[in-house]
XYZ file of C-alpha atoms in Angstrom:
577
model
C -6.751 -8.372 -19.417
C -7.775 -5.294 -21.090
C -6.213 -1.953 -19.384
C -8.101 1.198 -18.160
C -5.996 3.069 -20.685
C -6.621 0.507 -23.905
C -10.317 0.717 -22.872
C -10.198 4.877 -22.924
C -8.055 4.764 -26.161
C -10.561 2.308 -27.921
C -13.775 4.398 -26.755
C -11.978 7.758 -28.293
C -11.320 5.583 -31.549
C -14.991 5.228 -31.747
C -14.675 7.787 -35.087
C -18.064 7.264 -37.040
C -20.060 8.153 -33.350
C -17.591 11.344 -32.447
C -17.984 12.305 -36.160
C -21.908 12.440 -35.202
C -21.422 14.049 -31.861
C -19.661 17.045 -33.412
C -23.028 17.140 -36.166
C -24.925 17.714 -33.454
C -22.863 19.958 -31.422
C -22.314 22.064 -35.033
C -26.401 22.351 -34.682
C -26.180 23.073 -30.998
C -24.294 26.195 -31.689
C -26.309 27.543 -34.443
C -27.943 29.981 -32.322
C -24.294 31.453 -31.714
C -23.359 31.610 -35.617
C -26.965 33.790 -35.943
C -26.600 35.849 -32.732
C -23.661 38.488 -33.752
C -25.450 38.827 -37.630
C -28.753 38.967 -36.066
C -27.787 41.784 -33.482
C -25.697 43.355 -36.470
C -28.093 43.006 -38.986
C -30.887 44.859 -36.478
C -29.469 47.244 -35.595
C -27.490 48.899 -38.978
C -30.592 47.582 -40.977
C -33.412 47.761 -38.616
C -33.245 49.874 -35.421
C -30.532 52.799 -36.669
C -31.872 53.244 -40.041
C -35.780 53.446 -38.620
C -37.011 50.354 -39.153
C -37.954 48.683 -36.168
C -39.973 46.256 -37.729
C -37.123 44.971 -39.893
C -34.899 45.016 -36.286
C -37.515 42.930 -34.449
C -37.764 40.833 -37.437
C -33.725 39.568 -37.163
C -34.072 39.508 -33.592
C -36.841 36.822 -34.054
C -34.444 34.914 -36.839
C -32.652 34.682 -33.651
C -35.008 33.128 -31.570
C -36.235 30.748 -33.940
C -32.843 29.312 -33.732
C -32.642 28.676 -30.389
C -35.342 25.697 -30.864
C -32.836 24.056 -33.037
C -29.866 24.428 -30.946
C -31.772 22.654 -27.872
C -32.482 20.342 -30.488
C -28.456 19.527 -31.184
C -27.732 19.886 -27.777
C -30.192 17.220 -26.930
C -28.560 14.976 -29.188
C -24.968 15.510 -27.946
C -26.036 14.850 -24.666
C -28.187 11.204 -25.939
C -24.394 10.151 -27.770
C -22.100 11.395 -24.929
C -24.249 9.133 -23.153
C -24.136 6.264 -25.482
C -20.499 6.051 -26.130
C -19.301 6.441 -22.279
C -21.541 3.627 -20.942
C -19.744 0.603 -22.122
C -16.573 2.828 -20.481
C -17.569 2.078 -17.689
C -18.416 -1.203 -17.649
C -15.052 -2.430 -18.905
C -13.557 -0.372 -16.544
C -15.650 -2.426 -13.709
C -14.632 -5.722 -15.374
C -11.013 -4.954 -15.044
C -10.625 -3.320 -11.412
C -13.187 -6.116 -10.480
C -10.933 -9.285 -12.422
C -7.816 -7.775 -11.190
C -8.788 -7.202 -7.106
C -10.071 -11.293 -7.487
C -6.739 -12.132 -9.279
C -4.459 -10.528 -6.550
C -6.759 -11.372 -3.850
C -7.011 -15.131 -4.411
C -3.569 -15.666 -6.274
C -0.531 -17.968 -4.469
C 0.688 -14.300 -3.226
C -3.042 -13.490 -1.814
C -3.555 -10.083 -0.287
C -6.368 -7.851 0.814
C -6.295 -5.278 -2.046
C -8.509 -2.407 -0.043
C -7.754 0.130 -2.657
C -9.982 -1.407 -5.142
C -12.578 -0.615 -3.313
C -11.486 2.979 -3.703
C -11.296 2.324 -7.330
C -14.073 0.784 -7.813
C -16.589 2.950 -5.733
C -14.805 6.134 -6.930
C -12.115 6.064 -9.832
C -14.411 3.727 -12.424
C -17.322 6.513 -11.730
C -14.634 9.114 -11.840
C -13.485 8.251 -15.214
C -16.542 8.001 -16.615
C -18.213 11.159 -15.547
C -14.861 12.747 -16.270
C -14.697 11.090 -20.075
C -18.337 12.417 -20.335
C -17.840 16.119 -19.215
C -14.616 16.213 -21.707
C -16.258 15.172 -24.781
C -19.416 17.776 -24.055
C -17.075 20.635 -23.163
C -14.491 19.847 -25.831
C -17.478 19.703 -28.529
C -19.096 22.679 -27.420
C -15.780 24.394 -27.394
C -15.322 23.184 -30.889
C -18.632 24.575 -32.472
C -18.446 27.693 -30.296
C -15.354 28.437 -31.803
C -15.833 28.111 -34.952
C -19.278 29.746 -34.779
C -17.772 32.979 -33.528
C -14.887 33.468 -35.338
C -16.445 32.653 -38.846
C -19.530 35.259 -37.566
C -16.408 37.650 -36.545
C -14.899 37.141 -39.845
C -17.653 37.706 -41.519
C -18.951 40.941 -40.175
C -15.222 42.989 -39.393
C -12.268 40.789 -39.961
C -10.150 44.036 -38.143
C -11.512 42.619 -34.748
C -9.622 39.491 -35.493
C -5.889 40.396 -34.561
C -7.247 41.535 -31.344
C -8.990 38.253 -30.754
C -5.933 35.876 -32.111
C -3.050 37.463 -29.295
C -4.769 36.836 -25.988
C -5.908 33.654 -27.654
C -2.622 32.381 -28.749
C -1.134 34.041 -24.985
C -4.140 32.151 -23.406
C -3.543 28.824 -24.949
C 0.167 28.723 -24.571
C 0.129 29.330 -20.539
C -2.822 26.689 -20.292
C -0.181 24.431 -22.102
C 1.805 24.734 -19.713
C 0.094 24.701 -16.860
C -1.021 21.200 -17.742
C 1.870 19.543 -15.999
C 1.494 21.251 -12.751
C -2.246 21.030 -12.878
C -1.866 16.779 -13.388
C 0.973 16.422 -10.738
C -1.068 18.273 -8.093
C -4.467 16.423 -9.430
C -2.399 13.676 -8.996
C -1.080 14.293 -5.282
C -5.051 14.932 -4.468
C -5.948 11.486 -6.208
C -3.745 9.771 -4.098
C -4.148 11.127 -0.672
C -7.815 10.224 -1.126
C -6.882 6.458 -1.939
C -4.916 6.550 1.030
C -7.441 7.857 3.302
C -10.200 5.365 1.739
C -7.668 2.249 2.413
C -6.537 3.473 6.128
C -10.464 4.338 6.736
C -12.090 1.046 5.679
C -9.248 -0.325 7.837
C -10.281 1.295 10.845
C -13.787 1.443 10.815
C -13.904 -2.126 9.131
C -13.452 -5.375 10.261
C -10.145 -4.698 11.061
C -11.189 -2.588 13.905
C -11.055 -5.433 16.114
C -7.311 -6.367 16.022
C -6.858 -2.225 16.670
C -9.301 -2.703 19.917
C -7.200 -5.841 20.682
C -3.705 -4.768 20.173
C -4.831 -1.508 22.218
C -3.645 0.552 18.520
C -6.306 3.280 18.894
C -4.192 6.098 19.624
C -1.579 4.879 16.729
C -4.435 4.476 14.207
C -6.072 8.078 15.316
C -2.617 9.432 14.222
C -2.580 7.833 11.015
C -5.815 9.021 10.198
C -4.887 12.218 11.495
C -1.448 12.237 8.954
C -3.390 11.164 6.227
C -6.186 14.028 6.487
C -3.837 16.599 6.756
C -2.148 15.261 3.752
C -5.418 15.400 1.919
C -5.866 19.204 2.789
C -2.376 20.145 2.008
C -3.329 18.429 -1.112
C -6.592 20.259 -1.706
C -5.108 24.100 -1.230
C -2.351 23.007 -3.883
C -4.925 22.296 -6.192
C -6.817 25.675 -5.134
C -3.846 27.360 -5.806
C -3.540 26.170 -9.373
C -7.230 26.687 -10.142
C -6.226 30.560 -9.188
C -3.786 30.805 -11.462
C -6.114 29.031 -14.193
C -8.499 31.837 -13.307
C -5.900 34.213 -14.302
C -5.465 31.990 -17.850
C -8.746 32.129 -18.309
C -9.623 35.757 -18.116
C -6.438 36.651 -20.666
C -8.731 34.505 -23.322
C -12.101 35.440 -22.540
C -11.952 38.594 -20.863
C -9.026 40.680 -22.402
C -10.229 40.722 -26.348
C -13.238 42.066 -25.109
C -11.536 44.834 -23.862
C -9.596 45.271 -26.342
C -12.398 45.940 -29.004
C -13.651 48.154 -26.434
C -10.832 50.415 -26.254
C -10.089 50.272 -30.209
C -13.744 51.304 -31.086
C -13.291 54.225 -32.339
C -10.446 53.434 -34.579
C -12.236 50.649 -35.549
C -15.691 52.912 -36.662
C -12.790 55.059 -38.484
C -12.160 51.980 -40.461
C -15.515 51.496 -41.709
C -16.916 48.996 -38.900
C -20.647 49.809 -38.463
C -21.547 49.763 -35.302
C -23.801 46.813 -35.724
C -20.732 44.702 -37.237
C -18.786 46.433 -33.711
C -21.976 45.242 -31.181
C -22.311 41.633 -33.216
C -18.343 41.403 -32.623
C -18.705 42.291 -29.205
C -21.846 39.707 -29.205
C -19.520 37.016 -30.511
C -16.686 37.472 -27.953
C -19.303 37.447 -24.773
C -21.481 35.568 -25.982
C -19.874 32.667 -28.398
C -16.164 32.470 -27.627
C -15.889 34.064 -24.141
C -17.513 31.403 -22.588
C -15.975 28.411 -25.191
C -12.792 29.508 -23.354
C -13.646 29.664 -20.241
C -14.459 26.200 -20.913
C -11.529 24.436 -22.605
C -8.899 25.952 -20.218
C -11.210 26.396 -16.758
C -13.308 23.103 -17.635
C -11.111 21.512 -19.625
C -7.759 21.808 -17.306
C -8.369 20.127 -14.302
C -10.849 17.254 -15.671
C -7.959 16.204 -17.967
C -5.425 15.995 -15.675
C -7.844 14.195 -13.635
C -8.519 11.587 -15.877
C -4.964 11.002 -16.853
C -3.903 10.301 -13.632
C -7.038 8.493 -12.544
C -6.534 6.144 -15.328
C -2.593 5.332 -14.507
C -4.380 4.548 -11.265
C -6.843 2.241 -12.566
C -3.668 0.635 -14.825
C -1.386 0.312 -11.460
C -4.136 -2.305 -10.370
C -3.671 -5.940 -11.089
C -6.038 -6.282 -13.911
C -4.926 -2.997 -15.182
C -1.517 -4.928 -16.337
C 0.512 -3.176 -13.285
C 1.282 -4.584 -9.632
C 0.650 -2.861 -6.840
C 3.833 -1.745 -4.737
C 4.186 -5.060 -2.492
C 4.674 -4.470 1.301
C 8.531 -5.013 2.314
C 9.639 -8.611 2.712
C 9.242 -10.131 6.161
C 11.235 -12.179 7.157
C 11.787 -15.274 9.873
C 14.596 -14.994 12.737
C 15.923 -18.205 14.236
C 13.591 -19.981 16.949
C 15.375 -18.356 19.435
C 16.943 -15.057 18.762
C 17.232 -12.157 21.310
C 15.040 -8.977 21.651
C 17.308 -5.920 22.348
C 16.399 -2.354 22.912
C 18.937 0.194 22.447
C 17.875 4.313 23.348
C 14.270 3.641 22.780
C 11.826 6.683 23.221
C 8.339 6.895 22.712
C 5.602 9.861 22.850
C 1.967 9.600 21.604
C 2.651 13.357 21.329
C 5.688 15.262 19.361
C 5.050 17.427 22.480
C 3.992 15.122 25.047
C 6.326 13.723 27.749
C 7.812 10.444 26.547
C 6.094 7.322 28.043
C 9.391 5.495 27.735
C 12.743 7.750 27.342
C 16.112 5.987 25.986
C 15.239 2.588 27.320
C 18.312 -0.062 27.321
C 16.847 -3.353 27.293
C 18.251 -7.106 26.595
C 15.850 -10.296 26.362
C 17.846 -13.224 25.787
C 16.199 -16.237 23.679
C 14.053 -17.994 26.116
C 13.837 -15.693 29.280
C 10.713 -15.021 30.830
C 10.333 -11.938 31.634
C 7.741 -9.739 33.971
C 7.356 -5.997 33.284
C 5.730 -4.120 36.642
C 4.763 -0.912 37.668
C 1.817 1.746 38.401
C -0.859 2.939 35.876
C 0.638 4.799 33.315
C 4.098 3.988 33.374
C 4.291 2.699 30.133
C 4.106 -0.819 30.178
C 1.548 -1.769 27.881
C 3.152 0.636 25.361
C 6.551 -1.293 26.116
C 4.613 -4.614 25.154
C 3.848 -2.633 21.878
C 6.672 -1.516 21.205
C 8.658 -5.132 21.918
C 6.220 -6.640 18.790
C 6.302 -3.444 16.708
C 2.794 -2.233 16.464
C 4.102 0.775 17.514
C 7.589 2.410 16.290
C 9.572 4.524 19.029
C 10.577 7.896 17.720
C 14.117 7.617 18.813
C 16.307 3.935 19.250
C 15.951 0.967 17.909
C 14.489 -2.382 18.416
C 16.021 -5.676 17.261
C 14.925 -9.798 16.875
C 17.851 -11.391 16.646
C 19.611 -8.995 14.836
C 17.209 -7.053 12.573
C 14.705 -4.437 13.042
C 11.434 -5.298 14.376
C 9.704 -3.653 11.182
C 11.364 -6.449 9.322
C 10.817 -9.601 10.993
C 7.674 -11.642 10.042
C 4.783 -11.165 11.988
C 4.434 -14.836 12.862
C 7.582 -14.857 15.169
C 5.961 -12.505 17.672
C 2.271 -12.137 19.320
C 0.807 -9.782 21.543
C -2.041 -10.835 24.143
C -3.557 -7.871 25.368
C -6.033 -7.511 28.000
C -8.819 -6.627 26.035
C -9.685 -10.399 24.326
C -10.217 -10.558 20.717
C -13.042 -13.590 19.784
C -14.873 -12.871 16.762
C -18.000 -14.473 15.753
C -16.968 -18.070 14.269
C -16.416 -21.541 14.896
C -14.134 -22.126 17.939
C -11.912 -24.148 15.802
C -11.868 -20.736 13.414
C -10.927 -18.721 16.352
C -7.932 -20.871 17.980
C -6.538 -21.341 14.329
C -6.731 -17.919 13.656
C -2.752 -17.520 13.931
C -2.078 -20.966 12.612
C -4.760 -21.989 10.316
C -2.649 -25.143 8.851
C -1.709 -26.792 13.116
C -3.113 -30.082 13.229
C -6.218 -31.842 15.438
C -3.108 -32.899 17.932
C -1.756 -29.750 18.021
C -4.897 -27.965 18.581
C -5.364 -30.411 21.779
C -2.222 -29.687 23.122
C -2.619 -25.976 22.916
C -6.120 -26.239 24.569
C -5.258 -28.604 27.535
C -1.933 -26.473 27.833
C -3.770 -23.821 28.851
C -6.816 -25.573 30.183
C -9.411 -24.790 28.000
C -10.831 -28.194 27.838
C -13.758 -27.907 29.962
C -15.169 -24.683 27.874
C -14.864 -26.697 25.050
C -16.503 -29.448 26.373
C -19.146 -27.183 27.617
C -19.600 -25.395 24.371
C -19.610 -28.866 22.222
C -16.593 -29.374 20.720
C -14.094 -27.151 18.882
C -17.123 -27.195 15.890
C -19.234 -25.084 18.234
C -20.381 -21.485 16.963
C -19.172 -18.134 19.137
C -21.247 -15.927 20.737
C -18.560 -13.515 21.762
C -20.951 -11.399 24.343
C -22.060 -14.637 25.515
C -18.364 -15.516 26.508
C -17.029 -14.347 30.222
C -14.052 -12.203 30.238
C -11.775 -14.925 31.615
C -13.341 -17.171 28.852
C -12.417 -15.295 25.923
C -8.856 -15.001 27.338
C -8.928 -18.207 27.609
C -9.355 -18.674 24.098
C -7.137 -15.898 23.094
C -3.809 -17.343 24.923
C -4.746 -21.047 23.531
C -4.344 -19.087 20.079
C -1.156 -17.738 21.317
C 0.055 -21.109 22.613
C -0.542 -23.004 19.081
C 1.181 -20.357 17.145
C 4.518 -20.515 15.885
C 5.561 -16.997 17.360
C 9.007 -17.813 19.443
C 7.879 -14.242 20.944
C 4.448 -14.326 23.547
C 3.753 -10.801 24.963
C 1.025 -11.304 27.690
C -0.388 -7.557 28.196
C -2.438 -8.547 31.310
C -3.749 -10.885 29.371
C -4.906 -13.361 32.436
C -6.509 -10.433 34.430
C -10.132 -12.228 34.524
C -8.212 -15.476 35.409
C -7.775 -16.908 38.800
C -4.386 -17.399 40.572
C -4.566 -21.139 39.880
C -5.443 -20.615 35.891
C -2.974 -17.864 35.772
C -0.136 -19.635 37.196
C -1.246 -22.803 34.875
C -0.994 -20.771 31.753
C 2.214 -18.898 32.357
C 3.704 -22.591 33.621
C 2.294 -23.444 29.955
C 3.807 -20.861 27.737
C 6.778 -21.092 29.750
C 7.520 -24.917 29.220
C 6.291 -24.140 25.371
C 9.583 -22.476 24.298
C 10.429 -19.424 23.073
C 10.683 -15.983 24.973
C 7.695 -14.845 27.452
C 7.207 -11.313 28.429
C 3.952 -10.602 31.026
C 2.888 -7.337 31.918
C 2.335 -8.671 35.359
C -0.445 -7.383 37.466
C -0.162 -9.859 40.822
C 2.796 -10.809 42.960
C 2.648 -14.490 42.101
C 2.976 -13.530 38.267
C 6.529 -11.473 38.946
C 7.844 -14.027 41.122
C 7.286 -16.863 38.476
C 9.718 -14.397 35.928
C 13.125 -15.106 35.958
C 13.624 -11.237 36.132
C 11.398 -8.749 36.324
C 11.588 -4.820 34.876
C 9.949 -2.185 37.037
C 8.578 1.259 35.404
C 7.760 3.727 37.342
C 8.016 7.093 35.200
C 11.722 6.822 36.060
C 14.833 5.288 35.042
C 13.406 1.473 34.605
C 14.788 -1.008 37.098
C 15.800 -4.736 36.207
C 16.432 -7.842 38.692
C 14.718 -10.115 40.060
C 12.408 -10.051 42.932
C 14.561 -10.586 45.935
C 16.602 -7.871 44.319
C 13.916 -5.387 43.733
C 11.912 -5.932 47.223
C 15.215 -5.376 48.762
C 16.397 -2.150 46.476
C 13.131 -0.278 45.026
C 10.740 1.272 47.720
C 8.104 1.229 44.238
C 8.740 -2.244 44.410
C 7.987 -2.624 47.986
C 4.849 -0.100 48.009
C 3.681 -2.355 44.733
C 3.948 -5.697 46.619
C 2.203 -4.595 49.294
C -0.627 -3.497 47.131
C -0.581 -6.890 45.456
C -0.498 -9.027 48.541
C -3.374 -6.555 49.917
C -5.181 -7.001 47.116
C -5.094 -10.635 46.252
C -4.233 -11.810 49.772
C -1.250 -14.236 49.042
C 1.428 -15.118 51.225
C 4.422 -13.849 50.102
C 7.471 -16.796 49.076
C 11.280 -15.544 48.708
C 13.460 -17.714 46.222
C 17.130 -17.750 45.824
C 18.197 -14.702 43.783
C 19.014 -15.680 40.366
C 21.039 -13.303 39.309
C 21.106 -10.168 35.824
């Protein structure tokens, strides 16, 4: 597949149509060539020697010309035009080819910075390819309209044209580095804001809602706009210092002739030849270099690093970087916390502070305690949507960052159905489990008589349509068919019953694997084989007996439960850390 670079390279090989484009910028600047000898020419011949007529009369040479250069610029503008087009186009064809190659390829991903690409860098390219060839031509014919008017009315001025020129053209040189590796830095905090952004406002803004990652994905954001404006006053900073360039070329000479005036009349410089001169410099190469290094600086840096961009996509010939390699742990493989501390906040109290924490394979776990005490960002924590800021967290051995995502689910309260099939829904974890499996899961959890109700696993979604208790329902049958040897239950049976509660956690429970349930009724703790109490303070583990009999909380949050749900309260044998 043809690259964003081979595609640039070919366009400026296009010879025969840049050798016309420079024609017609040559024509374009004709009005410069006549300006300094028709201001010259008026006034030593015309206004200064009495004869006004014969000064009006080069002034309107002048104006004639301008006609003509309209004419040329007219035409630049048409070919610019003409040779940039198919630019683009190939460059659509190749970030297009290579987001379906990578996105449909054994090794499938969602490639959301092509849409960056696409909607920006192919447009960016092309408007920037444009805007260099028009500058760089009109540079070209401005130049050499002014300095062959210059040397043809007082060759003197040219020495104190050529130094700030040469000075001005050397520190534009080599600014050209810094100027692409901070165009570079703003390039890509932009793509990174565009991928996190159509993240969070796209469809994936329903797994943040039901993982309960709002506050993790508002920092994100948050990192990645500041890293766009620390990005942006670089770049201002360098476009100061390009001022600075650009006023050594275009500013200084004229200031120069200015103060050597007189030494220059001494020489036998009319003072027409000295006011054309001085026309030249303002008006024919004081702006051509304001051009090249303040027009020309930042544009080419731009498009230099927006097309190693365009070439680090797929069908630019480049991979993307790939994600780090998740991996499996065995079936059953403990969890263990060691120090773990987590703030939404650098300076916010921590929600949990140096928490010690062993799940062995297969233990069923309850995790209690009032509003706010950090249990559902505990459950977060345990599957790694969020990362503690101190500690560590390990599955079977390795760092929860690392392990595949498959080996560990999170049910949260808040139940995410999506508009679908049902089928589409309860495979959304395990699109390949079979019609058998698929039963099991549903009578597991006893689902059966909403899907009866609804028609069969084939039925279309309404989500809003859906009670509460329904769509958890649906969202712990997904759980239950998954492969994850992991199930975090974030009150995820809330709009359930005590009957259909205690039937799914009997479910998961004889399923295998480890279960941890942010419990919020007494019957839920007392099915755990231990249960961890947060309360703002130094968590508590044991198991209910233990807790009822050690942890006024405990005793206070009991109460509430049996008050609230009005269950008798049963006492089992302890069981023991």
């Amino acid at each position: 597949m043809t690259s964003a670079r081979s595609v640039v390279a070919a366009t400026m090989g296009r010879r025969r149509e840049l050798g016309l484009l420079t024609l017609w910028a040559l024509v374009g600047a004709v009005p410069t060539l006549v300006s300094g000898q028709a201001v010259a020419h008026a006034l030593d011949d015309g206004f200064l020697a009495g004869k006004t007529g014969s000064g009006l009369a080069w002034l309107g040479v002048l104006a004639a010309t301008v006609p003509l250069g309209a004419w040329g610029a007219r035409r630049t503008y048409l070919g610019v035009a003409r040779l940039v087009e198919p630019l683009r186009d190939d460059l659509v064809r190749s970030v297009v080819e290579g987001a379906l190659v990578r996105s449909t390829g054994p090794d499938a991903v969602t490639n959301t910075a092509a849409v960056a690409r696409l909607t920006q860098h192919v447009e960016l390219v092309r408007d920037t390819v444009a805007g260099l060839l028009l500058l760089v031509l009109s540079f070209v014919a401005a130049m050499i309209a002014a300095l062959v008017g210059v040397l043809s009315l007082a060759p003197l001025v040219l020495p104190l044209i050529a130094v700030p020129l040469l000075v001005s053209f050397g520190a534009f040189a080599a600014s050209l580095r810094e100027v692409a590796r901070q165009q570079r830095r703003v390039l890509l905090a932009d793509e990174r804001l565009a991928e996190l952004a159509s993240i969070t406002v796209g469809p994936g803004l329903r797994d943040i809602v039901a993982c309960g990652a709002e506050d993790e994905m508002a920092d994100a954001l948050d990192a990645r706009i500041n890293e766009q404006v620390a990005a942006g006053k670089a770049m201002a900073r360098v476009a100061a210092v390009r001022i600075v360039i650009v006023s050594v070329g275009a500013r200084l000479p004229v200031l120069l002739v200015l103060v050597a005036a007189r030494w220059l009349l001494d020489r036998g410089v009319s003072e027409g030849a000295l006011l054309g001169a001085l026309t030249y410099l303002i008006q024919g190469l004081g702006p051509a270099v304001a051009s090249v290094v303040g027009g020309i600086g930042a544009p080419l840096a731009q498009l230099l690093v927006t097309v190693d961009r365009l070439d680090e996509d797929p069908g630019g010939g480049q991979a993307d970087p790939q994600p780090p390699t998740r991996i499996a742990v065995p079936e059953e493989a403990s969890v263990v916390l060691r120090g773990v501390t987590f703030r939404y906040r650098t300076a916010a109290e921590a929600v949990v502070s140096q928490l010690d924490l062993d799940i062995a394979p297969g233990d069923h776990l309850a995790v209690v305690g009032p509003s706010g005490a950090g249990k559902s960002t505990l459950a977060a924590l345990l599957v790694g949507l969020l990362e503690p800021q101190a500690g560590t967290i390990r599955h079977g051995g390795r760092p929860v960052a690392s392990v595949a995502a498959t080996h560990r689910v999170l049910i949260p309260q808040q139940a995410y159905v999506f508009r679908g099939t049902l089928d589409e829904n309860l495979r959304y974890l395990r699109p390949e489990a079979s019609a058998a499996e698929l039963a099991r899961a549903t009578a597991a959890v006893g689902l059966d008589e909403l899907v009866d109700r609804l028609g069969g696993t084939d039925a279309e979604l309404e989500p809003g349509r859906l009670s509460a208790g329904e769509r958890q329902l649906i969202t712990l049958a997904r759980a239950h068919l998954s492969t994850a040897r992991l199930i975090v239950l974030d009150e995820a049976t809330c709009h359930l019953d005590p009957t259909a509660e205690a039937r799914v956690e009997g479910a998961f429970a004889a399923r295998g694997g480890t279960l941890v349930v942010v419990a919020h009724r007494i019957s839920s703790a007392q099915r755990a084989r231990r249960i961890l109490l947060m309360d703002g303070g130094d968590p508590l583990l044991g198991t209910h007996e233990e807790l009822i009999r050690e942890s006024p909380v405990y005793r206070d949050l009991v109460g509430h439960w049996l008050d609230h749900d009005r269950e008798p309260m049963t006492f089992r044998a302890p069981t023991g850390l």
